[in-house]
JSON list of C-alpha atoms in Angstrom, two decimals:
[
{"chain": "A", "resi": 20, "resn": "UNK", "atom": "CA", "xyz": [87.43, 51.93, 1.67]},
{"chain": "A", "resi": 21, "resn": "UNK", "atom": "CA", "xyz": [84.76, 49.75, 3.16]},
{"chain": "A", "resi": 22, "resn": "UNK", "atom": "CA", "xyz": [81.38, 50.20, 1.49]},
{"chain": "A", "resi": 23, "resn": "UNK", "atom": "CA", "xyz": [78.66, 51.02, 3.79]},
{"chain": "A", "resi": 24, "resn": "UNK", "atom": "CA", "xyz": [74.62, 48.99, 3.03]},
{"chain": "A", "resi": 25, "resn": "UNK", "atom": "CA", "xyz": [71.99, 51.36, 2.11]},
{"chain": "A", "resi": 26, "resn": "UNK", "atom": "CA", "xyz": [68.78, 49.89, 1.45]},
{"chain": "A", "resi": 27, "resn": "UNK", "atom": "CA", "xyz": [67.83, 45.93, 1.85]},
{"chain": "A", "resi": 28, "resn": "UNK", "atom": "CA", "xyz": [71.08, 44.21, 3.08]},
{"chain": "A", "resi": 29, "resn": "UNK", "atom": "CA", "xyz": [72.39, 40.73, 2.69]},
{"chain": "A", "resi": 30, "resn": "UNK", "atom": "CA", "xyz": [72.49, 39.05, 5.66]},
{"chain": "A", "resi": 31, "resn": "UNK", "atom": "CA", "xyz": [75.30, 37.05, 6.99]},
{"chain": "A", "resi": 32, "resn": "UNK", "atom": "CA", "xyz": [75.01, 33.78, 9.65]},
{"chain": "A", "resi": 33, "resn": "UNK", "atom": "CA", "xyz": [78.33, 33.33, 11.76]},
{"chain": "A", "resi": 34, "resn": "UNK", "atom": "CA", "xyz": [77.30, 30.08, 13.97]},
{"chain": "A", "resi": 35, "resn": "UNK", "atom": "CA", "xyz": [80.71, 29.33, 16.39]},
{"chain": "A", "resi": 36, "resn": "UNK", "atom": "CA", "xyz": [80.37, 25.22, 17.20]},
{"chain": "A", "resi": 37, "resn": "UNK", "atom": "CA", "xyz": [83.01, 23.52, 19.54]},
{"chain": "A", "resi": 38, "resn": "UNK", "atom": "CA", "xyz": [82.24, 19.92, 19.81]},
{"chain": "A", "resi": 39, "resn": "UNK", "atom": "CA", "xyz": [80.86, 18.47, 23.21]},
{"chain": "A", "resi": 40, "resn": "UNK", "atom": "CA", "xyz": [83.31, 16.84, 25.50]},
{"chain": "A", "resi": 41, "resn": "UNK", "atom": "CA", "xyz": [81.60, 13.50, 24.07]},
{"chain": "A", "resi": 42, "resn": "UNK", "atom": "CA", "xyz": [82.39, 14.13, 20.72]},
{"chain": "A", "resi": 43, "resn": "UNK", "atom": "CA", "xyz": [85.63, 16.08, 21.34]},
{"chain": "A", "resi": 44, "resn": "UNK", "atom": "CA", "xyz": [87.32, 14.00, 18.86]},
{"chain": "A", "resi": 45, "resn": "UNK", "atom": "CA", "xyz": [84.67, 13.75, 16.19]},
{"chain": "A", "resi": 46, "resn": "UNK", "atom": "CA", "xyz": [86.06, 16.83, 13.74]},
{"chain": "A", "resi": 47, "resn": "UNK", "atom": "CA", "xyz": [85.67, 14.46, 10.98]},
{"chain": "A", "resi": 48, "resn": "UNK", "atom": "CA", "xyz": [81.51, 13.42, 11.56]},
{"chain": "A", "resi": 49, "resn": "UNK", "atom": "CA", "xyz": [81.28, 17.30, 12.40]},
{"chain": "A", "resi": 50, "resn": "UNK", "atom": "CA", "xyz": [82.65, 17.94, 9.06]},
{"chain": "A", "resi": 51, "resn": "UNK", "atom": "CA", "xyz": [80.51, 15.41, 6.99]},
{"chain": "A", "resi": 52, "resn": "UNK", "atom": "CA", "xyz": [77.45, 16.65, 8.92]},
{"chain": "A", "resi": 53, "resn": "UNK", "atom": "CA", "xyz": [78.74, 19.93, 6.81]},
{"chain": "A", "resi": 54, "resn": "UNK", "atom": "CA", "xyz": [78.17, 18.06, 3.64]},
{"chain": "A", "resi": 55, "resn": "UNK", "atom": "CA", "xyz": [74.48, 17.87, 4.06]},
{"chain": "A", "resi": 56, "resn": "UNK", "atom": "CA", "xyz": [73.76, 21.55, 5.35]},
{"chain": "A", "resi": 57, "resn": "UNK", "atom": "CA", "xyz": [75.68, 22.78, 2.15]},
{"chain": "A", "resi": 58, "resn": "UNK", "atom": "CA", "xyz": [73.41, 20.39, 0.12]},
{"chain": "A", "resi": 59, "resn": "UNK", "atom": "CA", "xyz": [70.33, 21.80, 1.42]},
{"chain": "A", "resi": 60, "resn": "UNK", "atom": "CA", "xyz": [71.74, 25.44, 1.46]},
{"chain": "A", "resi": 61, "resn": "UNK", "atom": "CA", "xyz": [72.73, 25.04, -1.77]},
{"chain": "A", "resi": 62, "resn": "UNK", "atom": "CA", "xyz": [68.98, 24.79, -3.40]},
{"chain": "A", "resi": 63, "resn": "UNK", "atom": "CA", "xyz": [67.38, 27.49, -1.11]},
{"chain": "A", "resi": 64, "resn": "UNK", "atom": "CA", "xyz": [65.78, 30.64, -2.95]},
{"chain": "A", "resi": 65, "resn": "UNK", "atom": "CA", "xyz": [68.26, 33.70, -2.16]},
{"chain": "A", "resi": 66, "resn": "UNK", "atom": "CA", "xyz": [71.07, 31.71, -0.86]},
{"chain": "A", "resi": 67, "resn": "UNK", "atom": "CA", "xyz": [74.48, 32.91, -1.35]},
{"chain": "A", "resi": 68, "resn": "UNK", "atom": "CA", "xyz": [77.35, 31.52, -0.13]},
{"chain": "A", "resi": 69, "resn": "UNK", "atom": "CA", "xyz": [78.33, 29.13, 2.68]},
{"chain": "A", "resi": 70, "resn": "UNK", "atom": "CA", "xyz": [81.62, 28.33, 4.48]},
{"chain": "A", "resi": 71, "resn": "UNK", "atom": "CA", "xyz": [82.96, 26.17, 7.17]},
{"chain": "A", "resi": 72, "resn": "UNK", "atom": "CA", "xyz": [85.97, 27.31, 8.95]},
{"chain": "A", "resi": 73, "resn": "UNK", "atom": "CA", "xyz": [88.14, 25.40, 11.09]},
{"chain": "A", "resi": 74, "resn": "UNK", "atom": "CA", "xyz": [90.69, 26.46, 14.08]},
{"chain": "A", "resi": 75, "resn": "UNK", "atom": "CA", "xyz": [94.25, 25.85, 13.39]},
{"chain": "A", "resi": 76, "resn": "UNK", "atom": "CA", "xyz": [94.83, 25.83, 16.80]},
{"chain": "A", "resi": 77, "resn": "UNK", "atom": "CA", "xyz": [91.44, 23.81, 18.43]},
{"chain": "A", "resi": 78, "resn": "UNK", "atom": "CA", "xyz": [90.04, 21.25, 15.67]},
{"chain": "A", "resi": 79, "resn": "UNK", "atom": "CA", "xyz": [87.16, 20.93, 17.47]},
{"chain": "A", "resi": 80, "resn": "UNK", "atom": "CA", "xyz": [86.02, 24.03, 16.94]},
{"chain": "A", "resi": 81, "resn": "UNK", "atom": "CA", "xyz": [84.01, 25.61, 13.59]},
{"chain": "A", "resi": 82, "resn": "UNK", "atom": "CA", "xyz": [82.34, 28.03, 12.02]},
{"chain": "A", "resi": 83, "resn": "UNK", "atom": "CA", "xyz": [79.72, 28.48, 9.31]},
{"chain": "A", "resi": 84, "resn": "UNK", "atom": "CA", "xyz": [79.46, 31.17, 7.99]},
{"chain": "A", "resi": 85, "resn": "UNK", "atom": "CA", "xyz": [76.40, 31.72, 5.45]},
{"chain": "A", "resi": 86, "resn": "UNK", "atom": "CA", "xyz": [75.49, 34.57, 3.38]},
{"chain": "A", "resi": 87, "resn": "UNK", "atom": "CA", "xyz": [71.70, 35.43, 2.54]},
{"chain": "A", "resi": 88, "resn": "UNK", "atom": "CA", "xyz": [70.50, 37.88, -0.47]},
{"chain": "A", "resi": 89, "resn": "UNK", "atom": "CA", "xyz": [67.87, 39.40, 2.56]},
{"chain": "A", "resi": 90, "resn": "UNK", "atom": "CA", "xyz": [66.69, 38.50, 5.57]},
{"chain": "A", "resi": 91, "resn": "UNK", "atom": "CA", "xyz": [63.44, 36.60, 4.09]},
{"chain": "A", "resi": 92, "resn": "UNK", "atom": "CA", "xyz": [65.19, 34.12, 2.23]},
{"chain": "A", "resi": 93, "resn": "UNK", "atom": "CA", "xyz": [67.40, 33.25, 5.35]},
{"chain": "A", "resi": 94, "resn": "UNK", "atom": "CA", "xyz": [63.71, 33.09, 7.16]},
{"chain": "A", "resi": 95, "resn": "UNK", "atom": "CA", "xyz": [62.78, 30.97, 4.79]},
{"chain": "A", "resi": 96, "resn": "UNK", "atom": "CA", "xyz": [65.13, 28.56, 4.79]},
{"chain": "A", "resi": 97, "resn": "UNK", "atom": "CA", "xyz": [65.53, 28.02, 8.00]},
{"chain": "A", "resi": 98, "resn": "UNK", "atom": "CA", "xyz": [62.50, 27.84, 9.35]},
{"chain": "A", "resi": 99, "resn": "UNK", "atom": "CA", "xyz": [60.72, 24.69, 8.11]},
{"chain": "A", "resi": 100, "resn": "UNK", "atom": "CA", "xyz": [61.07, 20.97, 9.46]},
{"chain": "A", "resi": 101, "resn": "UNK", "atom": "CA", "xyz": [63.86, 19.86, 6.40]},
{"chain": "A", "resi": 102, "resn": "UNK", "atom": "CA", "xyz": [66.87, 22.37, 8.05]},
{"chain": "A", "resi": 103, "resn": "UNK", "atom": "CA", "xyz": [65.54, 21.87, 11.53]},
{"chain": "A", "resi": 104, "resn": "UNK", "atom": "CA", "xyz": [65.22, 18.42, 11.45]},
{"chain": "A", "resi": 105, "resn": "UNK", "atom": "CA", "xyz": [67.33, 16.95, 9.02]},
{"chain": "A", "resi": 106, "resn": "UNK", "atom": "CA", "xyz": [70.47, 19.41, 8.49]},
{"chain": "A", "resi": 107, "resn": "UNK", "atom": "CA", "xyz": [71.15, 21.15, 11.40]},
{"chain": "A", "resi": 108, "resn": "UNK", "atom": "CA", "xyz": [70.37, 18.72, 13.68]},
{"chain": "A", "resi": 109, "resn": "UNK", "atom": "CA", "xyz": [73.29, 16.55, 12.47]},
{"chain": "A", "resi": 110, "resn": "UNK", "atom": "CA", "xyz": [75.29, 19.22, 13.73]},
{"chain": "A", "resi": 111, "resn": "UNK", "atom": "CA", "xyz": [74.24, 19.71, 16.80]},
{"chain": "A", "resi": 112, "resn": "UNK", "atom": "CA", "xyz": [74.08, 16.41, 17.65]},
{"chain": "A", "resi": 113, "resn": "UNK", "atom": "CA", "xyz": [77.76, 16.67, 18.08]},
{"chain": "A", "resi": 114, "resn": "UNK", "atom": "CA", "xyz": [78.61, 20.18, 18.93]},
{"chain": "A", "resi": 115, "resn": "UNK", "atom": "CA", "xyz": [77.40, 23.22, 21.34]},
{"chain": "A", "resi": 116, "resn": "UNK", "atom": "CA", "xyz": [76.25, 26.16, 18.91]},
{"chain": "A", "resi": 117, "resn": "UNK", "atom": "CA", "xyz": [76.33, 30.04, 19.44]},
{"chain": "A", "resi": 118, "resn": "UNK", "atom": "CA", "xyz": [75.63, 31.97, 16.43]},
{"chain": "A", "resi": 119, "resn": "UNK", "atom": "CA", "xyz": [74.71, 35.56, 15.24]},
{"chain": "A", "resi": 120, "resn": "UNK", "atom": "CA", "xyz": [73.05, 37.11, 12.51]},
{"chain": "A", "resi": 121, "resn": "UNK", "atom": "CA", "xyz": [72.04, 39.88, 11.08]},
{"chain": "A", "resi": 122, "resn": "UNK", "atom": "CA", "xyz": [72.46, 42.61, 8.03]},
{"chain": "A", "resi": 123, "resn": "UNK", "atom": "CA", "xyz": [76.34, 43.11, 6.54]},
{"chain": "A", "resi": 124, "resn": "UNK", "atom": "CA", "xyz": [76.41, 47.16, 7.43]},
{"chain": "A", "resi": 125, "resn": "UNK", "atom": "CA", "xyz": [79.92, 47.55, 5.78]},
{"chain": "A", "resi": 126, "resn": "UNK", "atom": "CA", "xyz": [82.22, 45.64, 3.35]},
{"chain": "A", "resi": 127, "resn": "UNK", "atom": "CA", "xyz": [85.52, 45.68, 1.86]},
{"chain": "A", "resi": 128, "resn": "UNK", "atom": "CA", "xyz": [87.65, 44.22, -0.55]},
{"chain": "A", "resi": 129, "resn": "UNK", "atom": "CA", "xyz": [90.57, 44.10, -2.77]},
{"chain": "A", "resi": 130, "resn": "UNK", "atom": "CA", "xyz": [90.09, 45.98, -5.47]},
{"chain": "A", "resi": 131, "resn": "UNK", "atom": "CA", "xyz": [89.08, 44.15, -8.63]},
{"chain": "A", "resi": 132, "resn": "UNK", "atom": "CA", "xyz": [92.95, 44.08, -10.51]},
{"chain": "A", "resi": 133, "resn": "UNK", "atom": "CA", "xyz": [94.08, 42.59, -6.92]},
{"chain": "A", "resi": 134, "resn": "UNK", "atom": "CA", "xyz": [91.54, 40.38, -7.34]},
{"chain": "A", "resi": 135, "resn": "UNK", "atom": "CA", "xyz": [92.65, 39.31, -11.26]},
{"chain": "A", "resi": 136, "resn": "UNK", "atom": "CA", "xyz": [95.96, 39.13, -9.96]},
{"chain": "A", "resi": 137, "resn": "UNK", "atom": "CA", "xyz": [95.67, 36.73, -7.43]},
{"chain": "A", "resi": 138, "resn": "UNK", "atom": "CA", "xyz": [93.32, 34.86, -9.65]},
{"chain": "A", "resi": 139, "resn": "UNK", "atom": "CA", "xyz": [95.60, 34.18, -12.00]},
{"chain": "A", "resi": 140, "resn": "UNK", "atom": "CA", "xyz": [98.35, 33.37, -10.00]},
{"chain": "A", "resi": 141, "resn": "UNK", "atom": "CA", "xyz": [96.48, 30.74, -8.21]},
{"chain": "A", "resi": 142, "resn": "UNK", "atom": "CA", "xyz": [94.58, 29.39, -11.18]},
{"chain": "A", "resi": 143, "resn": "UNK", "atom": "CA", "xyz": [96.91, 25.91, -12.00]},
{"chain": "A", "resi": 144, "resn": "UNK", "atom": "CA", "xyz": [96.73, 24.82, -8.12]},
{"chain": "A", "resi": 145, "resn": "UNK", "atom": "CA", "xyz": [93.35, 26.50, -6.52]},
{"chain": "A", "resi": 146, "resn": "UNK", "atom": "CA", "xyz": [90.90, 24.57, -4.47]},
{"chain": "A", "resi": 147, "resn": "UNK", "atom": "CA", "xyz": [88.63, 26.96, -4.37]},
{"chain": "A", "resi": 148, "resn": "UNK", "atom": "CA", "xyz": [87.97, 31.08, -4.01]},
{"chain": "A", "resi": 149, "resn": "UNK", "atom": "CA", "xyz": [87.87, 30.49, -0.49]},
{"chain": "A", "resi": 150, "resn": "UNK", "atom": "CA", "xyz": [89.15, 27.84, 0.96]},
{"chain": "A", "resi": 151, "resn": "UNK", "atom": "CA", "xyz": [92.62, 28.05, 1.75]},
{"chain": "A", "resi": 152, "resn": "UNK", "atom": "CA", "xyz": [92.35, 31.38, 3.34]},
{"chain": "A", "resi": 153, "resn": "UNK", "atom": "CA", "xyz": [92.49, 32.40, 6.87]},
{"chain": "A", "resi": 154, "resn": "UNK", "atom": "CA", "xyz": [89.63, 34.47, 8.98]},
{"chain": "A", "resi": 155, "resn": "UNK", "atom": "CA", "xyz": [89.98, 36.70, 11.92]},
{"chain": "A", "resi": 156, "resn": "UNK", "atom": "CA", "xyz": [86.41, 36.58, 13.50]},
{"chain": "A", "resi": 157, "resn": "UNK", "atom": "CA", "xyz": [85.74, 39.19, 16.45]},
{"chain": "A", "resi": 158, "resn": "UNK", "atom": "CA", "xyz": [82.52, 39.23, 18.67]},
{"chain": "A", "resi": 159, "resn": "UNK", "atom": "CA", "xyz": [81.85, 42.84, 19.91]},
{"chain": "A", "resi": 160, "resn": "UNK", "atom": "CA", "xyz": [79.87, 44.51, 22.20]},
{"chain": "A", "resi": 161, "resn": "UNK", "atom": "CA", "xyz": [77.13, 47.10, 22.15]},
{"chain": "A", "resi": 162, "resn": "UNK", "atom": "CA", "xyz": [78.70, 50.39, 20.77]},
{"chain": "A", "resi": 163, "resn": "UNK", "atom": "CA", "xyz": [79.80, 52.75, 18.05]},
{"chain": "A", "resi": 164, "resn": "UNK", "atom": "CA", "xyz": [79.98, 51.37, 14.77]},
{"chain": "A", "resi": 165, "resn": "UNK", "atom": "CA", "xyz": [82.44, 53.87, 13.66]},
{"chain": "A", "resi": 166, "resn": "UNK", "atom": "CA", "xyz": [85.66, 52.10, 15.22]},
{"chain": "A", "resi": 167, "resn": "UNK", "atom": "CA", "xyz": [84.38, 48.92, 13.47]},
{"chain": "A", "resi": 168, "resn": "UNK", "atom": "CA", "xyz": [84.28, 50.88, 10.06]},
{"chain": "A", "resi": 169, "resn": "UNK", "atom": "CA", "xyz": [87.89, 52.03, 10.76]},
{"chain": "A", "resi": 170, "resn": "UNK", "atom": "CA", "xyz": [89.32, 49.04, 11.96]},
{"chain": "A", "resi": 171, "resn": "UNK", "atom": "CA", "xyz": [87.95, 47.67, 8.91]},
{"chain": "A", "resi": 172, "resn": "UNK", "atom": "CA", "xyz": [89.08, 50.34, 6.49]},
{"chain": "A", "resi": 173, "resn": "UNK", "atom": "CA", "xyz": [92.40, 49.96, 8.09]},
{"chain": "A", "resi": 174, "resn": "UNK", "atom": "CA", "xyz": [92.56, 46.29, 7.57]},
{"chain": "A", "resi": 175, "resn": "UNK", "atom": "CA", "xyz": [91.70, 46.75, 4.19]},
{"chain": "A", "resi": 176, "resn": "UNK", "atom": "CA", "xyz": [95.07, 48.25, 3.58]},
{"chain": "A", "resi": 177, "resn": "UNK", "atom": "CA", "xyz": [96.95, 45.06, 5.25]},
{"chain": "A", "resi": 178, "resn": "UNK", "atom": "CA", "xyz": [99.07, 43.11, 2.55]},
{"chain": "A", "resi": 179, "resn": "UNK", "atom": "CA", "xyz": [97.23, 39.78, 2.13]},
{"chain": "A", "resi": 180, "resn": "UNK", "atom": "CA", "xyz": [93.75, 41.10, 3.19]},
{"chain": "A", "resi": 181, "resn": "UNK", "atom": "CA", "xyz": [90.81, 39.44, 0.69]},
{"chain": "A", "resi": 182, "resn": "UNK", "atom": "CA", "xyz": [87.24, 40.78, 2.12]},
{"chain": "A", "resi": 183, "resn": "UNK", "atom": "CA", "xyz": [85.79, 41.50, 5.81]},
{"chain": "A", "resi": 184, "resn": "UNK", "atom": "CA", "xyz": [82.94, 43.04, 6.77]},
{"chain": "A", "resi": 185, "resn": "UNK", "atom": "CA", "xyz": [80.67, 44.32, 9.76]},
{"chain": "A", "resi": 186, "resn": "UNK", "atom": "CA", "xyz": [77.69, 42.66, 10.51]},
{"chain": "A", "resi": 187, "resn": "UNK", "atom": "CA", "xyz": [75.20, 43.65, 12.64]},
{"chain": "A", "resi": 188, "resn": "UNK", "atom": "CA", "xyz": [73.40, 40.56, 15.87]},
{"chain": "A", "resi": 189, "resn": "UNK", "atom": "CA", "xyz": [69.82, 40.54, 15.80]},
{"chain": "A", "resi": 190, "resn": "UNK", "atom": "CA", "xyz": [70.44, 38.21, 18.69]},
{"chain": "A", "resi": 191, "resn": "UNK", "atom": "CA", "xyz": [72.41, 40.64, 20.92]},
{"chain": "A", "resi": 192, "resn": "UNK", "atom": "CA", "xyz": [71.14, 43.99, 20.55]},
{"chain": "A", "resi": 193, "resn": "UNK", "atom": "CA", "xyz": [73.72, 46.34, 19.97]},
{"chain": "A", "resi": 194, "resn": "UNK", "atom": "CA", "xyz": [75.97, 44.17, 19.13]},
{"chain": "A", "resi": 195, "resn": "UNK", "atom": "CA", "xyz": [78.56, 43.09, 15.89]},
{"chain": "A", "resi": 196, "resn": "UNK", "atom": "CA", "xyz": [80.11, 40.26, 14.72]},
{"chain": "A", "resi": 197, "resn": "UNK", "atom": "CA", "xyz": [83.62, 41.40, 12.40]},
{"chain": "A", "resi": 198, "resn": "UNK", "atom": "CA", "xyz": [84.73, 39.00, 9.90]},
{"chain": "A", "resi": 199, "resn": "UNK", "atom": "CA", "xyz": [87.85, 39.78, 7.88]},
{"chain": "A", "resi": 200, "resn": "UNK", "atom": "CA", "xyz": [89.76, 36.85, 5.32]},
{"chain": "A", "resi": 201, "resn": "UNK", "atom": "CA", "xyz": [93.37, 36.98, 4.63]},
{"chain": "A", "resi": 202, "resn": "UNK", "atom": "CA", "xyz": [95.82, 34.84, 2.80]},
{"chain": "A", "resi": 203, "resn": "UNK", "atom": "CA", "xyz": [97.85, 33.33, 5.50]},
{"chain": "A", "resi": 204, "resn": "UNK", "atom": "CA", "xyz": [97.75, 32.79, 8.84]},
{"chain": "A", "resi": 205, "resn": "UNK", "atom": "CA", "xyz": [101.09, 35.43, 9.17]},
{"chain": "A", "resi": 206, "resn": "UNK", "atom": "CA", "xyz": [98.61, 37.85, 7.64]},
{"chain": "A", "resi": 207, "resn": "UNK", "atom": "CA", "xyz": [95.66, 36.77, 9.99]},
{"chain": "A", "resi": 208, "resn": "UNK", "atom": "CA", "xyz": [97.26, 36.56, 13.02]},
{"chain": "A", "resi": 209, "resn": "UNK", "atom": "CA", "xyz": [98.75, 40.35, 12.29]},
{"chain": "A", "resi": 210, "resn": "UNK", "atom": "CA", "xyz": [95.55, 41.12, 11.65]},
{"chain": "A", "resi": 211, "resn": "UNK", "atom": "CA", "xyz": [93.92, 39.18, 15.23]},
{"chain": "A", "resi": 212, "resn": "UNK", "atom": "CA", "xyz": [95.94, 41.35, 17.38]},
{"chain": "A", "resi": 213, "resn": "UNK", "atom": "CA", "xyz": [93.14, 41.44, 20.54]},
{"chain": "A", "resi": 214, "resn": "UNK", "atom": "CA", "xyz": [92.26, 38.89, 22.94]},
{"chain": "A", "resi": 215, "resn": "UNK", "atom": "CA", "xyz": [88.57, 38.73, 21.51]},
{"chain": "A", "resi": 216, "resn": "UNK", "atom": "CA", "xyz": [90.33, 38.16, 17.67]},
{"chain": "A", "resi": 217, "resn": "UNK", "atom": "CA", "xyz": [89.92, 34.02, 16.67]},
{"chain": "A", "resi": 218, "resn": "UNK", "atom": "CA", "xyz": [90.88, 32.99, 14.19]},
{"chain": "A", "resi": 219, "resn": "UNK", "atom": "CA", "xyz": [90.00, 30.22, 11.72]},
{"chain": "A", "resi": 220, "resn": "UNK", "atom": "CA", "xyz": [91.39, 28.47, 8.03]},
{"chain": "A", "resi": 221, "resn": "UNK", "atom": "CA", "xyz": [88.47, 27.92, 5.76]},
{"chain": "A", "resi": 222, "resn": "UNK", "atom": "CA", "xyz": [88.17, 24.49, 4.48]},
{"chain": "A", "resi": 223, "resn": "UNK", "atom": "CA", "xyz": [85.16, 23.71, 2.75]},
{"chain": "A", "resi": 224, "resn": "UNK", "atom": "CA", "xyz": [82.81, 26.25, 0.76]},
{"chain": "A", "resi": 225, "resn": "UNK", "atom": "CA", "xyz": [79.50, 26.36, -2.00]},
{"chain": "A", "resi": 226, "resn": "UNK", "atom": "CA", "xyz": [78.17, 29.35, -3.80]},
{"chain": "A", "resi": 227, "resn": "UNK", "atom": "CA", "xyz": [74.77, 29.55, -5.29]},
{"chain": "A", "resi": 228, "resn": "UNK", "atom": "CA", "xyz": [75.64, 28.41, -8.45]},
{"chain": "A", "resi": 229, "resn": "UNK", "atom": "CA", "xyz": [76.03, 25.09, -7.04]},
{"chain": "A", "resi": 230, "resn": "UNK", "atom": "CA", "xyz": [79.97, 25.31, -7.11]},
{"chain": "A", "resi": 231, "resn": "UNK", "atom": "CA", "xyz": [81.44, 23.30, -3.90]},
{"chain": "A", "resi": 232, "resn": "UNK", "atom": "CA", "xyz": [85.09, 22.69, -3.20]},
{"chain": "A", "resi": 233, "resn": "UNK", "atom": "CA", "xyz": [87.03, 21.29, -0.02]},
{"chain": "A", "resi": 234, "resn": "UNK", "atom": "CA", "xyz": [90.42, 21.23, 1.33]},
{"chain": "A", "resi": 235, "resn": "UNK", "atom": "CA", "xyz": [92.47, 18.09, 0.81]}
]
């Protein structure tokens, strides 16, 4: 059952990047240009989480998706001369950017002897807790929240579904960005059944703890 945010929400960054038609075959600098924005993210007062997600089916395009503990520490990090200057301008240097962000206003996931289970099935070969798994990432329009909530109560219930959640655009009024991880892309593509629905493999990740790992 997807938990709705009362109170001061985290807030999650979902920036889409698809590399310019000069740099069309430069997945590889896009991806090293990663490195350094999960370097700096990585020190920053109330970060979270970060991942970079790549299509299976168009490598040159990304997303990063970041997690905040509130909406003043993702102020704060981003708004000074170091990120503008130094980290995210290596990205966009090679790649068109179109993000959103705003408070998480519902979340699910597997419940916590899934989550053990999984754990310790995957323990001799993991990479990561992320990377590996497959997102279905949906842009929607202006409108009631409650299909959102049941789409993502109903995805909940999907065999191989990890987390998702609802977050709300500051940048389009209105509007919602849906994120929801699976375990393969059978499970994800099930899942991305509209035309809106694309979907990604994440392949790089860093919590706040410092932790970083990266798909061979």
């Amino acid at each position: 059952m997807p938990e709705k945010k009362h109170g001061p929400a985290p807030v999650t960054v979902v920036a889409r990047f698809v590399l310019t038609d000069r740099h069309k075959q430069d997945t590889e600098a896009f991806e090293e240009a990663f490195d350094g924005y999960r370097e700096y993210m990585t020190t920053q007062h109330g970060f979270l989480r970060t991942s970079l997600l790549r299509s299976p089916d168009h490598s040159d395009r990304h997303v990063i998706v970041t997690e905040w503990r509130d909406n003043s520490a993702y102020k704060a990090a981003v708004m000074v001369p170091d990120f503008l200057l130094l980290t995210a301008a290596g990205l966009m240097e090679l790649a068109d950017l179109d993000n959103d962000h705003g408070p998480v206003l519902a979340s699910a996931r597997v419940s916590e002897a899934e989550a053990e289970a999984e754990a310790e099935a995957e323990a001799a070969g993991a990479v990561g807790d992320g990377v590996g798994l497959y997102c279905v990432v949906t842009s929607h329009e202006p409108g009631d929240e409650a299909p959102l909530l049941a789409r993502l109560e109903a995805a909940s219930r999907r065999e191989g579904f990890v987390s998702g959640s609802v977050v709300a655009s500051d940048r389009r009024k209105g509007g919602c960005v849906s994120l929801m991880c699976l375990r393969d892309t059978e499970a994800a593509r099930a899942a991305g059944e509209g035309p809106d629905e694309e979907i990604y493999e994440v392949i790089a990740e860093a919590s706040m703890d410092g932790a970083a790992s990266r798909a061979a």
